Coordinates of C-alpha atoms in Angstrom, one line a residue:
Chain K
X2 CA 72.2 172.1 164.1
X3 CA 72.7 170.6 167.6
X4 CA 73.3 167.3 168.4
X5 CA 71.6 167.0 171.6
X6 CA 68.1 167.8 170.4
X7 CA 68.3 165.5 167.1
X8 CA 67.5 163.0 169.6
X9 CA 70.1 160.6 167.1
X10 CA 71.5 157.7 168.4
X11 CA 75.4 159.6 167.8
X12 CA 78.2 156.5 166.5
X13 CA 80.9 156.7 168.5
X14 CA 83.5 157.2 168.2
X15 CA 83.7 155.2 165.3
X16 CA 81.2 156.9 162.4
X17 CA 82.3 157.0 158.9
X18 CA 84.7 156.1 159.8
X19 CA 83.8 152.4 160.3
X20 CA 81.1 153.8 157.4
X21 CA 84.5 153.5 155.2
X22 CA 85.9 150.7 156.8
X23 CA 83.4 148.7 155.7
X24 CA 82.5 149.9 152.2
X25 CA 85.6 150.3 151.5
X26 CA 85.9 147.5 148.9
X27 CA 83.5 148.1 147.2
X28 CA 84.5 151.5 147.3
X29 CA 86.9 151.0 144.8
X30 CA 85.2 148.2 142.6
X31 CA 83.1 151.1 142.3
X32 CA 86.2 153.8 141.2
X33 CA 87.8 150.9 139.5
X34 CA 84.5 150.8 137.8
X35 CA 84.0 154.5 136.8
X36 CA 87.5 155.9 136.1
X37 CA 89.4 152.4 135.1
X38 CA 92.2 154.9 133.8
X39 CA 93.4 155.9 137.7
X40 CA 96.3 153.7 138.8
X41 CA 95.7 156.0 142.0
X42 CA 93.0 154.2 143.6
X43 CA 94.5 154.6 146.5
X44 CA 94.7 158.2 146.2
X45 CA 91.1 158.8 145.4
X46 CA 89.8 156.8 148.4
X47 CA 91.8 158.5 150.9
X48 CA 90.9 161.6 149.8
X49 CA 87.5 159.7 149.6
X50 CA 87.8 159.2 153.3
X51 CA 89.5 162.7 154.1
X52 CA 86.7 164.5 152.9
X53 CA 84.1 162.5 154.7
X54 CA 85.7 163.3 158.3
X55 CA 86.2 166.5 157.3
X56 CA 82.5 166.9 156.5
X57 CA 81.1 165.1 159.9
X58 CA 83.0 167.4 162.0
X59 CA 81.3 169.5 160.9
X60 CA 77.6 168.8 160.6
X61 CA 76.2 165.4 161.1
X62 CA 75.6 162.8 158.7
X63 CA 72.6 161.0 157.7
X64 CA 73.6 158.8 155.0
X65 CA 77.5 157.8 155.5
X66 CA 77.3 155.3 152.4
X67 CA 75.5 157.3 149.9
X68 CA 77.2 160.3 151.3
X69 CA 80.5 158.1 150.5
X70 CA 80.2 157.8 147.2
X71 CA 78.7 160.9 146.3
X72 CA 83.0 162.4 147.4
X73 CA 83.7 159.5 145.0
X74 CA 82.1 160.8 142.4
X75 CA 83.1 164.3 143.4
X76 CA 87.4 163.7 143.7
X77 CA 86.6 161.9 140.3
X78 CA 85.4 164.9 138.6
X79 CA 88.0 167.2 140.1
X80 CA 90.3 164.9 138.7
X81 CA 88.7 165.6 135.8
X82 CA 89.0 168.7 136.2
X83 CA 93.2 168.9 136.7
X84 CA 92.9 166.9 133.2
X85 CA 90.4 170.4 131.5
X86 CA 93.1 172.5 132.9
X87 CA 96.1 170.7 132.1
X88 CA 94.9 171.3 129.2
X89 CA 94.0 175.0 129.1
X90 CA 97.1 175.8 131.0
X91 CA 99.5 174.7 128.0
X92 CA 96.9 176.6 125.5
X93 CA 97.1 179.0 127.5
X94 CA 100.7 179.5 126.2
X95 CA 99.5 180.9 123.1
X96 CA 98.1 183.7 123.7
X97 CA 98.5 186.5 121.7
X98 CA 99.1 190.1 123.9
X99 CA 95.9 191.2 123.0
X100 CA 94.0 188.7 124.3
X101 CA 93.0 189.4 127.6
X102 CA 93.0 186.4 130.3
X103 CA 90.9 186.4 132.7
X104 CA 87.8 186.5 131.1
X105 CA 86.0 184.1 133.7
X106 CA 85.1 180.4 132.7
X107 CA 81.3 179.3 131.2
X108 CA 81.5 177.1 134.7
X109 CA 80.3 180.4 136.5
X110 CA 78.2 181.3 135.2
X111 CA 75.4 177.8 134.8
X112 CA 73.2 176.0 137.9
X113 CA 75.7 172.8 138.2
X114 CA 72.9 170.2 138.2
X115 CA 70.9 171.9 135.3
X116 CA 74.2 172.1 133.6
X117 CA 73.9 168.3 133.8
X118 CA 71.0 168.4 132.3
X119 CA 72.0 170.6 129.1
X120 CA 75.0 168.7 127.7
X121 CA 72.7 165.6 128.7
X122 CA 70.6 166.4 126.2
X123 CA 72.8 167.4 124.0
X124 CA 75.1 164.4 124.1
X125 CA 71.8 161.5 123.9
X126 CA 70.8 164.3 120.2
X127 CA 74.5 162.3 119.0
X128 CA 74.8 159.4 116.6
X129 CA 75.5 156.0 118.2
X130 CA 79.1 155.2 118.6
X131 CA 80.2 159.3 119.4
X132 CA 77.9 159.1 122.1
X133 CA 79.5 155.9 123.5
X134 CA 83.1 158.0 122.7
X135 CA 81.7 160.7 124.6
X136 CA 80.3 158.7 127.9
X137 CA 82.9 156.8 128.8
X138 CA 85.6 160.1 128.2
X139 CA 83.4 162.4 130.0
X140 CA 81.2 160.5 132.6
X141 CA 83.7 157.6 132.9
X142 CA 87.0 159.4 133.3
X143 CA 88.2 157.4 129.7
X144 CA 91.1 158.3 128.7
X145 CA 91.1 158.4 125.1
X146 CA 93.5 155.1 124.6
X147 CA 91.3 153.3 126.7
X148 CA 88.4 154.1 124.9
X149 CA 90.0 153.5 121.5
X150 CA 90.5 149.7 123.0
X151 CA 87.1 149.7 125.0
X152 CA 85.6 149.9 122.1
X153 CA 87.8 148.7 119.4
X154 CA 88.4 152.1 117.6
X155 CA 91.2 153.6 116.9
X156 CA 92.4 156.7 118.4
X157 CA 92.0 159.2 115.9
X158 CA 88.5 157.9 115.2
X159 CA 87.7 158.6 118.9
X160 CA 88.9 162.5 118.8
X161 CA 86.9 162.0 115.9
X162 CA 84.3 161.4 118.1
X163 CA 85.9 163.6 120.6
X164 CA 84.9 166.9 118.7
X165 CA 82.0 166.4 117.5
X166 CA 80.9 165.9 120.8
X167 CA 82.2 168.6 122.9
X168 CA 81.0 171.1 119.4
X169 CA 77.1 169.6 120.1
X170 CA 77.9 170.6 123.5
X171 CA 78.6 174.1 123.0
X172 CA 76.6 174.6 120.4
X173 CA 73.7 173.0 123.4
X174 CA 75.3 176.6 125.5
X175 CA 75.0 178.5 123.1
X176 CA 71.3 177.7 122.5
X177 CA 70.6 177.8 126.3
X178 CA 72.5 181.2 127.2
X179 CA 70.3 182.4 124.4
X180 CA 67.0 181.1 125.7
X181 CA 68.0 182.0 128.7
X182 CA 68.4 186.1 128.2
X183 CA 71.7 185.5 128.7
X184 CA 72.9 186.5 125.5
X185 CA 75.1 189.1 126.9
X186 CA 77.3 186.5 128.5
X187 CA 77.3 183.4 125.9
X188 CA 78.6 187.2 122.7
X189 CA 81.7 187.7 125.8
X190 CA 82.6 184.1 125.4
X191 CA 83.5 184.5 121.6
X192 CA 85.0 187.7 122.4
Chain J
X23 CA 78.0 191.3 119.8
X24 CA 80.1 192.7 116.4
X25 CA 82.7 190.0 117.5
X26 CA 80.2 187.4 117.3
X27 CA 78.7 187.9 114.0
X28 CA 81.2 188.0 112.8
X29 CA 82.5 183.7 114.8
X30 CA 79.5 183.0 113.1
X31 CA 80.2 183.6 109.5
X32 CA 83.3 181.7 110.0
X33 CA 82.5 179.9 112.8
X34 CA 82.1 176.3 111.7
X35 CA 84.4 176.0 109.6
X36 CA 87.4 177.5 112.7
X37 CA 85.8 175.2 116.0
X38 CA 85.3 172.3 114.0
X39 CA 89.5 172.7 113.5
X40 CA 89.8 173.6 116.8
X41 CA 87.7 170.9 118.0
X42 CA 89.9 168.4 116.2
X43 CA 93.0 170.6 118.1
X44 CA 91.7 170.2 121.4
X45 CA 91.0 166.7 120.5
X46 CA 94.2 165.9 120.0
X47 CA 95.7 168.0 123.2
X48 CA 93.2 165.4 124.9
X49 CA 94.7 162.0 124.2
X50 CA 97.4 163.8 125.7
X51 CA 100.4 162.5 122.8
X52 CA 101.3 164.9 120.6
X53 CA 105.0 164.6 118.0
X54 CA 106.8 167.5 117.1
X55 CA 105.4 167.3 114.0
X56 CA 101.9 168.0 115.4
X57 CA 102.6 170.3 118.0
X58 CA 104.6 172.0 115.5
X59 CA 101.1 172.0 113.2
X60 CA 99.6 172.9 116.2
X61 CA 101.8 176.6 117.0
X62 CA 101.0 176.7 113.4
X63 CA 96.9 177.5 113.7
X64 CA 96.5 178.3 116.8
X65 CA 98.9 181.5 116.2
X66 CA 97.3 181.4 113.3
X67 CA 95.0 184.6 114.5
X68 CA 93.9 185.8 118.1
X69 CA 90.6 183.4 117.3
X70 CA 91.7 180.9 116.1
X71 CA 93.2 180.8 119.7
X72 CA 90.3 182.2 121.2
X73 CA 88.1 179.7 119.6
X74 CA 90.0 176.5 121.4
X75 CA 89.6 178.6 124.5
X76 CA 86.6 178.9 124.6
X77 CA 86.0 175.1 123.2
X78 CA 88.8 173.7 125.6
X79 CA 86.4 175.9 128.4
X80 CA 83.2 174.1 127.1
X81 CA 85.6 170.9 127.5
X82 CA 86.0 171.9 131.8
X83 CA 82.0 172.2 131.8
X84 CA 81.2 169.1 130.8
X85 CA 83.7 167.3 133.6
X86 CA 79.6 167.9 135.6
X87 CA 78.8 164.7 133.3
X88 CA 81.1 162.4 135.4
X89 CA 77.3 163.2 138.3
X90 CA 75.6 161.0 135.7
X91 CA 77.8 157.7 136.8
X92 CA 75.0 157.3 139.5
X93 CA 71.9 157.5 137.5
X94 CA 73.7 155.5 134.1
X95 CA 74.6 152.9 136.4
X96 CA 71.5 152.7 138.5
X97 CA 70.0 152.7 134.9
X98 CA 72.2 150.8 133.0
X99 CA 70.3 147.2 135.3
X100 CA 67.0 148.0 133.4
X101 CA 65.1 145.5 134.9
X102 CA 61.8 145.0 133.2
X103 CA 59.6 144.5 136.7
X104 CA 60.7 145.2 140.4
X105 CA 60.8 141.8 141.7
X106 CA 61.0 140.9 145.2
X107 CA 64.2 141.0 146.3
X108 CA 66.0 139.8 149.4
X109 CA 67.3 141.5 152.1
X110 CA 70.5 143.5 150.6
X111 CA 73.1 142.4 152.4
X112 CA 75.5 144.5 153.5
X113 CA 78.7 144.8 150.6
X114 CA 77.6 143.7 147.7
X115 CA 75.3 146.4 146.4
X116 CA 77.2 147.6 144.1
X117 CA 78.1 144.4 142.5
X118 CA 75.2 145.4 139.7
X119 CA 77.6 144.7 136.4
X120 CA 77.2 147.9 134.1
X121 CA 79.2 146.9 130.7
X122 CA 79.4 149.6 128.0
X123 CA 75.6 147.1 126.8
X124 CA 73.8 148.1 129.9
X125 CA 74.9 152.1 129.4
X126 CA 74.2 152.4 125.9
X127 CA 70.6 151.0 126.9
X128 CA 70.9 153.2 129.1
X129 CA 72.0 156.4 126.5
X130 CA 68.8 154.8 123.9
X131 CA 66.2 155.2 125.5
X132 CA 67.7 159.5 126.2
X133 CA 67.4 159.3 122.6
X134 CA 63.7 158.5 122.4
X135 CA 63.2 160.0 124.5
X136 CA 64.5 162.9 123.5
X137 CA 64.3 162.8 119.7
X138 CA 60.1 163.7 120.6
X139 CA 59.6 167.0 118.4
X140 CA 57.6 169.5 119.9
X141 CA 54.4 170.0 118.0
X142 CA 53.7 173.0 115.9
X143 CA 49.8 174.4 115.8
X144 CA 49.2 173.9 112.2
X145 CA 46.7 176.9 112.0
X146 CA 46.4 180.1 113.8
X147 CA 44.1 181.1 116.7
X148 CA 42.9 176.9 116.4
X149 CA 42.5 176.3 119.8
X150 CA 44.1 173.2 121.1
X151 CA 43.9 170.7 123.2
X152 CA 46.9 168.2 124.8
X153 CA 47.4 166.2 127.2
X154 CA 50.1 164.0 128.5
X155 CA 49.6 160.1 129.7
X156 CA 51.5 159.2 133.5
X157 CA 55.2 159.3 133.1
X158 CA 55.0 161.0 130.0
X159 CA 56.2 164.9 129.0
X160 CA 55.7 167.1 126.2
X161 CA 56.5 170.1 124.6
X162 CA 54.4 171.9 122.5
X163 CA 55.1 175.7 120.2
X164 CA 53.0 177.9 120.1
X165 CA 52.0 180.0 117.0
X166 CA 53.7 183.2 119.2
X167 CA 56.8 181.6 119.2
X168 CA 55.4 181.6 123.0
X169 CA 56.6 177.0 124.3
X170 CA 54.9 175.1 126.9
X171 CA 56.3 172.1 128.1
X172 CA 53.5 169.9 130.3
X173 CA 53.6 167.6 132.6
X174 CA 53.4 164.0 133.5
X175 CA 49.0 163.8 133.0
X176 CA 48.3 167.1 132.9
X177 CA 45.8 168.1 130.9
X178 CA 45.6 171.6 128.5
X179 CA 43.4 173.4 126.2
X180 CA 45.1 176.8 123.9
X181 CA 42.9 179.1 123.0
X182 CA 44.7 182.6 121.0
X183 CA 42.0 185.2 121.0
X184 CA 43.0 188.7 119.3
X185 CA 43.6 190.9 123.0
X186 CA 45.0 188.2 125.5
X187 CA 46.2 185.2 124.9
X188 CA 44.1 181.9 127.1
X189 CA 45.4 178.6 128.3
X190 CA 43.7 176.6 130.9
X191 CA 45.1 174.0 132.6
X192 CA 42.6 171.0 133.7
X193 CA 45.0 169.5 135.6
X194 CA 48.7 168.6 136.4
X195 CA 51.3 170.6 135.7
X196 CA 53.3 172.9 133.0
X197 CA 56.4 175.4 132.1
X198 CA 55.5 178.2 130.2
X199 CA 58.2 179.9 128.5
X200 CA 56.3 183.3 127.0
X201 CA 56.9 185.5 123.9
X202 CA 57.2 188.6 125.0
X203 CA 53.4 191.0 123.8
X204 CA 52.7 193.8 126.2
X205 CA 48.9 194.6 124.5
X206 CA 48.3 189.7 124.4
X207 CA 48.1 189.2 128.1
X208 CA 49.5 185.7 127.9
X209 CA 46.3 183.7 131.3
X210 CA 46.8 180.1 132.7
X211 CA 43.3 179.4 134.0
X212 CA 43.4 177.4 136.9
X213 CA 40.1 175.9 138.8
X214 CA 38.6 179.9 139.8
X215 CA 43.1 181.0 139.5
X216 CA 44.3 182.7 136.8
X217 CA 48.5 183.9 136.7
X218 CA 48.3 186.5 133.8
X219 CA 52.5 187.8 132.0
X220 CA 53.1 189.6 128.9
X221 CA 56.9 187.9 128.6
X222 CA 58.0 185.8 131.2
X223 CA 58.7 182.6 132.1
X224 CA 56.9 180.6 134.7
X225 CA 54.9 176.5 136.0
X226 CA 51.6 176.4 137.3
X227 CA 51.1 173.4 138.4
X228 CA 48.1 172.2 139.9
X229 CA 47.5 169.3 141.4
X230 CA 44.5 167.4 143.6
X231 CA 43.0 171.9 144.1
X232 CA 46.5 172.5 145.3
X233 CA 47.9 175.6 143.2
X234 CA 52.1 176.5 143.1
X235 CA 53.0 179.1 140.9
X236 CA 56.5 178.8 140.5
X237 CA 58.7 182.2 138.1
X238 CA 62.1 181.2 136.7
X239 CA 61.4 184.7 134.3
X240 CA 59.8 188.4 134.4
X241 CA 57.0 188.8 136.8
X242 CA 53.5 187.2 136.6
X243 CA 50.6 188.4 139.1
X244 CA 48.6 186.0 140.6
X245 CA 44.7 186.4 140.8
X246 CA 42.2 184.8 142.9
X247 CA 39.5 186.1 140.4
X248 CA 38.0 187.2 137.3
X249 CA 39.8 187.2 134.7
X250 CA 39.7 190.7 133.2
X251 CA 40.5 192.0 137.3
X252 CA 44.4 189.9 136.8
X253 CA 45.4 191.5 133.2
X254 CA 44.4 194.9 135.0
X255 CA 46.3 194.2 137.0
X256 CA 48.7 193.6 134.9
X257 CA 49.5 196.8 134.2
X258 CA 49.3 198.2 136.8
X259 CA 52.4 196.5 137.4
X260 CA 53.7 197.6 135.1
X261 CA 53.6 201.1 135.0
X262 CA 54.4 201.5 138.5
X263 CA 52.0 204.1 139.6
X264 CA 49.7 202.5 141.5
X265 CA 49.2 200.2 144.0
X266 CA 48.1 196.8 144.2
X267 CA 44.0 196.6 143.5
X268 CA 43.6 193.5 147.1
X269 CA 44.0 190.1 146.0
X270 CA 46.5 190.8 143.1
X271 CA 49.7 189.2 144.3
X272 CA 53.2 190.1 142.3
X273 CA 54.8 187.2 141.9
X274 CA 58.8 188.1 140.8
X275 CA 61.8 185.7 139.4
X276 CA 62.7 183.0 141.7
X277 CA 59.4 183.1 143.9
X278 CA 57.4 180.5 144.3
X279 CA 53.3 180.7 145.1
X280 CA 51.3 177.2 147.3
X281 CA 48.2 177.5 147.9
X282 CA 46.4 175.3 150.0
X283 CA 43.3 173.7 149.1
X284 CA 42.1 173.5 152.0
X285 CA 41.8 177.4 153.9
X286 CA 43.0 178.3 150.4
X287 CA 46.1 180.6 151.8
X288 CA 48.5 181.9 149.7
X289 CA 52.3 180.9 151.0
X290 CA 54.8 182.9 149.1
X291 CA 58.5 181.3 148.8
X292 CA 62.2 183.0 148.0
X293 CA 63.3 180.0 145.7
X294 CA 66.9 179.3 145.6
X295 CA 68.3 178.7 141.8
X296 CA 69.7 175.8 142.7
X297 CA 66.1 174.7 144.2
X298 CA 64.5 176.7 141.3
X299 CA 66.1 174.2 139.1
X300 CA 66.0 170.8 140.4
X301 CA 62.1 171.9 140.3
X302 CA 62.3 172.2 137.0
X303 CA 64.4 170.0 136.1
X304 CA 61.2 168.0 134.6
X305 CA 61.4 170.1 131.4
X306 CA 64.1 168.2 130.1
X307 CA 62.8 164.4 131.5
X308 CA 64.9 164.5 135.4
X309 CA 63.6 164.6 138.3
X310 CA 66.2 166.0 140.6
X311 CA 65.9 165.1 144.1
X312 CA 68.5 166.6 147.0
X313 CA 68.9 165.8 150.1
X314 CA 65.2 165.4 150.4
X315 CA 62.5 163.9 152.3
X316 CA 61.4 160.3 151.1
X317 CA 57.7 161.5 152.1
X318 CA 58.1 164.2 149.6
X319 CA 60.1 162.6 146.5
X320 CA 57.5 159.3 147.0
X321 CA 55.2 161.9 146.5
X322 CA 56.6 163.1 143.9
X323 CA 57.2 160.3 141.5
X324 CA 54.0 159.0 142.5
X325 CA 53.1 161.2 139.4
X326 CA 55.3 159.4 137.1
X327 CA 53.4 156.1 137.3
X328 CA 50.4 154.4 138.1
X329 CA 51.7 152.2 140.4
X330 CA 50.9 153.4 144.2
X331 CA 53.6 153.4 146.6
X332 CA 53.2 152.8 150.5
X333 CA 56.0 154.2 153.2
X334 CA 55.4 151.6 155.5
X335 CA 57.7 153.4 158.7
X336 CA 57.3 157.3 159.8
X337 CA 61.0 157.3 160.4
X338 CA 61.6 155.8 156.7
X339 CA 58.9 159.1 155.5
X340 CA 61.7 160.9 156.7
X341 CA 64.9 159.5 155.1
X342 CA 66.9 162.6 153.9
X343 CA 67.2 161.4 149.6
X344 CA 68.9 162.9 147.1
X345 CA 69.3 161.6 143.5
X346 CA 69.0 162.2 139.2
X347 CA 66.0 160.3 137.8
X348 CA 64.4 159.7 134.1
X349 CA 61.2 159.9 133.5
X350 CA 59.6 157.3 132.3
X351 CA 62.3 155.4 134.6
X352 CA 60.6 154.9 138.2
X353 CA 63.0 151.3 138.4
X354 CA 65.8 153.0 138.4
X355 CA 64.9 155.1 141.3
X356 CA 63.2 152.1 143.2
X357 CA 66.3 150.5 142.3
X358 CA 69.0 153.6 144.9
X359 CA 66.8 153.1 147.9
X360 CA 68.2 150.1 147.9
X361 CA 71.5 149.4 147.3
X362 CA 72.4 153.4 148.5
X363 CA 69.8 153.5 150.6
X364 CA 68.8 150.6 151.9
X365 CA 65.1 150.5 151.8
X366 CA 63.3 146.8 150.8
X367 CA 60.4 147.4 147.9
X368 CA 58.2 145.1 147.6
X369 CA 55.7 144.4 145.0
X370 CA 51.9 143.3 146.9
X371 CA 50.8 142.2 143.7
X372 CA 47.4 145.3 143.9
X373 CA 49.6 147.1 141.9
X374 CA 51.0 148.4 145.6
X375 CA 54.8 149.3 145.8
X376 CA 55.7 148.4 149.6
X377 CA 58.4 150.3 150.4
X378 CA 60.0 149.2 154.4
X379 CA 63.7 149.7 156.1
X380 CA 65.8 146.9 155.0
X381 CA 68.0 146.9 158.7

């Protein structure tokens, strides 16, 4: 990974930071669109450039613009995960003493991209409105209140669709685990 | 497993209840009455706790869908035809409006794609002929429980006899999820090549006289010769007593064999899991690239469109590219090139698409 032999022109001191400066407005628009709930667009933008600078120290970034957007998406993903984990923490406070809490999370067990496509297959089989709700929630990070407003439905209807979407994803996950010969793993998740 | 059986008899109600509670928790506002009701529900039994905890884990996992934002956004504009476009100016790249309507068009397309039912053969042992057009894929369920996914522009025949399950891949690419049956080897023939398994999952690609075999589960034996030998070879492999006979190549899960059309030389590689799942993403109707040279991406994309894609300059061919695209939505690919990678896409008018650097 030596830059000497790449023969590529090093981008002065600016590097990814100058690309960030050029792209900042567009990046903010992009973030606002995929994550309208983020009152903290500033934080996400900040986090994006920090991660990009960090990455640039380790290796040369060939497509800085595309790279910035990828990082921005990951930051949004992380904020979705943070919310999910806080719900998990809340639930785990109710753990019966007989249940061990150190079960592996499902996420460790199947490759990320494969999971994304699997869930996408699941979403594609949902009825129309349910699909709308689930996509707004999971792909674009809308809160339930924002979904209700966007689609003109009640929060309880939104919840109903979210629950249905989740069950469908869960079914697909079970089915796929069995198909890939991982019965033991999927069974252990039921415990 | 015992627990699973117990659950599955009562699961529908419990799962529905748990999902409903979880959705309410995710809304984030619980009144004190709701809170009391939730406490009562989750403490009814350890299974109640376990089920909602499991679903919360699934919910966390589905956040991976955030990665669909970009492919959807590009698909959403849903252009009917690629038009000649001016050099994209700086900063306007991400102005493509994404309304819910556009997004739903994309969803509807996805639904239309997935709704295709697998083709099931009617009578046992009746030969099956299957073919796909450019940009089309198909799933075939065989009477023995095996399944075949047929990729774009492919053609195959299935002929099952007593002692052998044979598939003739005339052209293209297919993935085989083979039902286990040690007495009836499952053999895929492509040209003079053959690949045999007893119960495993693998894909065979036979395009332009180039053979690529990728094994995702179990193992297979590759042979460049008459079929009987291949079947014998597998028995040898299974018993693990004799050394593999010359000419036969054994492939294990995660391995890929490539036979060059010119030299006929075999090249075997171990593929990382990520690469493996990316390469087999077409079975779910997607093409998945990560940090690939545009040259290779275009070569792959070419299989799914009747347009002829040409890269005008060498530098551009080496551009590193990544993204997930739906099969049959090649426009989204060209749009991503224009918007995120500063590539100009021009329609030459004679069915050719010329890619040039916009810089």
